[in-house]
Coordinates of C-alpha atoms in Angstrom, one line a residue:
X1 CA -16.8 38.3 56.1
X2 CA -16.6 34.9 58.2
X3 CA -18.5 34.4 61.4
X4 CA -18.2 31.9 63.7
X5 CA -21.1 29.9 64.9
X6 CA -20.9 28.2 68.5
X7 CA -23.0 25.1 69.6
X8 CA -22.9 25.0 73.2
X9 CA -24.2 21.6 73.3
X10 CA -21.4 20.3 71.5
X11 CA -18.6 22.1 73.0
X12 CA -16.7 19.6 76.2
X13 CA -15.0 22.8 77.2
X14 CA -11.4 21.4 76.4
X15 CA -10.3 24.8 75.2
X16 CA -8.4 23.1 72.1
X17 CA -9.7 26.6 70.5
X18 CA -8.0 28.7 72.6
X19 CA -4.8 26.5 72.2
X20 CA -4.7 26.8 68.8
X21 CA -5.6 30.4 68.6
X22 CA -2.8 31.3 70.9
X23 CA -0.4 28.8 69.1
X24 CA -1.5 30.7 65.2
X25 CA -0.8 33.8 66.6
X26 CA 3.0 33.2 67.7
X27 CA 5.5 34.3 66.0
X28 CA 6.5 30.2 65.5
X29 CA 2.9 29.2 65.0
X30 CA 3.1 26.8 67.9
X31 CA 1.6 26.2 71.8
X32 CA 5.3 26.2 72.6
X33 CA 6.1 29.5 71.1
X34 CA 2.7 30.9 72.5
X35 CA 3.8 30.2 75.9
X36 CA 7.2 31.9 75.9
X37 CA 5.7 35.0 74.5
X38 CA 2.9 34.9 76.5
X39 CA 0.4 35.1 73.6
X40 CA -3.6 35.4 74.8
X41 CA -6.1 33.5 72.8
X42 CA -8.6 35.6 71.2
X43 CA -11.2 33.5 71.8
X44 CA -12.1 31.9 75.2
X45 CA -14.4 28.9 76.6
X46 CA -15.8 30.0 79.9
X47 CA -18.1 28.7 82.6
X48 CA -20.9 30.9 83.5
X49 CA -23.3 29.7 86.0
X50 CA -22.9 26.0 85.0
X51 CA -23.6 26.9 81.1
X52 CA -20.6 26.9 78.4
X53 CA -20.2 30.4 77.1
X54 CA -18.1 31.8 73.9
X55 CA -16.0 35.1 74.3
X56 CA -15.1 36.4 71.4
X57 CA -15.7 39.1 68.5
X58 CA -18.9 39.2 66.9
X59 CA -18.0 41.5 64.7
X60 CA -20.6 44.0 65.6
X61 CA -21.7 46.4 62.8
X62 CA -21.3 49.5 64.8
X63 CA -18.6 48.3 67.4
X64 CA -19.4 49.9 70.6
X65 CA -15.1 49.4 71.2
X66 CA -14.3 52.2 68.2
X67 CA -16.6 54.3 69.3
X68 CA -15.0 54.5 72.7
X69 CA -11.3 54.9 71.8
X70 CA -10.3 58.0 72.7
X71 CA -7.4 58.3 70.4
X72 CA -9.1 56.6 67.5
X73 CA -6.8 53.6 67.7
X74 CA -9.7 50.8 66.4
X75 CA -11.2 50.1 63.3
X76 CA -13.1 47.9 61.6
X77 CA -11.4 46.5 58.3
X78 CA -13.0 45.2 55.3
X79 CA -13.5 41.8 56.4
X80 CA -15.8 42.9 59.2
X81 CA -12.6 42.3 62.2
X82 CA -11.7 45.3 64.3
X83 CA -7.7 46.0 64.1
X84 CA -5.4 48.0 66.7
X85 CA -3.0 50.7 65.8
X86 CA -0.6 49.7 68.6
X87 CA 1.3 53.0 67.8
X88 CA -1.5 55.3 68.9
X89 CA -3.2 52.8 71.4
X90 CA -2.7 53.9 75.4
X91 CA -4.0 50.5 76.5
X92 CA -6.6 52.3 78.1
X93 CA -8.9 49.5 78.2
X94 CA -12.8 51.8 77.6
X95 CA -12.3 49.8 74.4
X96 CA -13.0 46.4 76.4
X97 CA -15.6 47.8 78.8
X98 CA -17.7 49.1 75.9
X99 CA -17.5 45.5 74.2
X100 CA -21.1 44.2 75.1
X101 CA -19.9 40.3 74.6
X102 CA -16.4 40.6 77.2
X103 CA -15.0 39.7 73.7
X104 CA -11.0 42.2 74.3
X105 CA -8.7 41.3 76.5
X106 CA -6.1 43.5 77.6
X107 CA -2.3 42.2 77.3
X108 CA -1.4 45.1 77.6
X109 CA -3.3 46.6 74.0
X110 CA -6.3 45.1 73.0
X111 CA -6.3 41.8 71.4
X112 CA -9.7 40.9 69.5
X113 CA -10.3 38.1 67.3
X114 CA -8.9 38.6 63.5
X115 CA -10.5 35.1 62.2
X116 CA -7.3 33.8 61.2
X117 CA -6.8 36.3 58.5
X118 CA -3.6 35.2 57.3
X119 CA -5.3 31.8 57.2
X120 CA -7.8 29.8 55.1
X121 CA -10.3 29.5 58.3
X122 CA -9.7 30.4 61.6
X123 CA -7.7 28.0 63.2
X124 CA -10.1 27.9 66.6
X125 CA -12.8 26.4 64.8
X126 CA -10.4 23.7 62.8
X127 CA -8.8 22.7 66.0
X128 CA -12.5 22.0 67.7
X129 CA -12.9 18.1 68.3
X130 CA -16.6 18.4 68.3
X131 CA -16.8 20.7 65.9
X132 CA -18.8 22.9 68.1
X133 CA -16.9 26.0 66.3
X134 CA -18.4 25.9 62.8
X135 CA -17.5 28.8 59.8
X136 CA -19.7 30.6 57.7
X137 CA -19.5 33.1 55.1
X138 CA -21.6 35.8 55.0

């Protein structure tokens, strides 16, 4: 399983993660390509009363999002990361208001943070200047 650790205190905000999660997960593995299909980052750099916060998976042991699908469209793979069955999904969204971290977005199934898995490391964390986005295997 990977997590990803977040220093706040190193993080400028520049969303260079979100760019380049959005950019891995087009079909052309660009920003370009992640604009013309509209593709949402899975992870997002937000401002919460003045403070730098991290939304994104945290690859809960018991995800409170499978527990709420009512058609049983979630579930949680080997490597910890929760994956959609976009054939049974209604986009109904309890999924994403039983996530405790406001870690799915709705577009218009839910897209949650797979750590790059067709990837050596997740790309979010490679792309981060500062190096505020750090791996670790656990």
């Amino acid at each position: 399983m990977v997590k990803i650790s977040f220093d706040r205190d190193l993080c400028l905000g520049c969303k260079t993660c979100e760019l380049a999660c959005a950019a891995a997960h087009s079909r052309v593995n660009s920003i370009i390509g992640a604009i013309k299909e509209n593709k949402i980052s899975r992870i997002r750099i937000k401002k919460v009363s003045g403070k730098i916060k991290l939304e994104q998976c945290k690859l809960c042991q018991n995800p409170k999002c499978i527990d709420s699908c009512p058609t049983k469209s979630l579930s949680k793979e080997e490597n910890g990361t929760v994956k959609v069955n976009y054939l049974t999904c209604t986009g109904c969204g309890l999924c994403k208001e039983a996530c405790p971290f406001g870690a799915i977005v709705l577009g218009p199934f839910p897209t949650l943070c797979d750590r790059c898995a067709e990837s050596d490391e997740p790309l979010c964390a490679r792309a981060c200047p500062t190096k505020a986005l750090k791996v670790k295997a656990v």
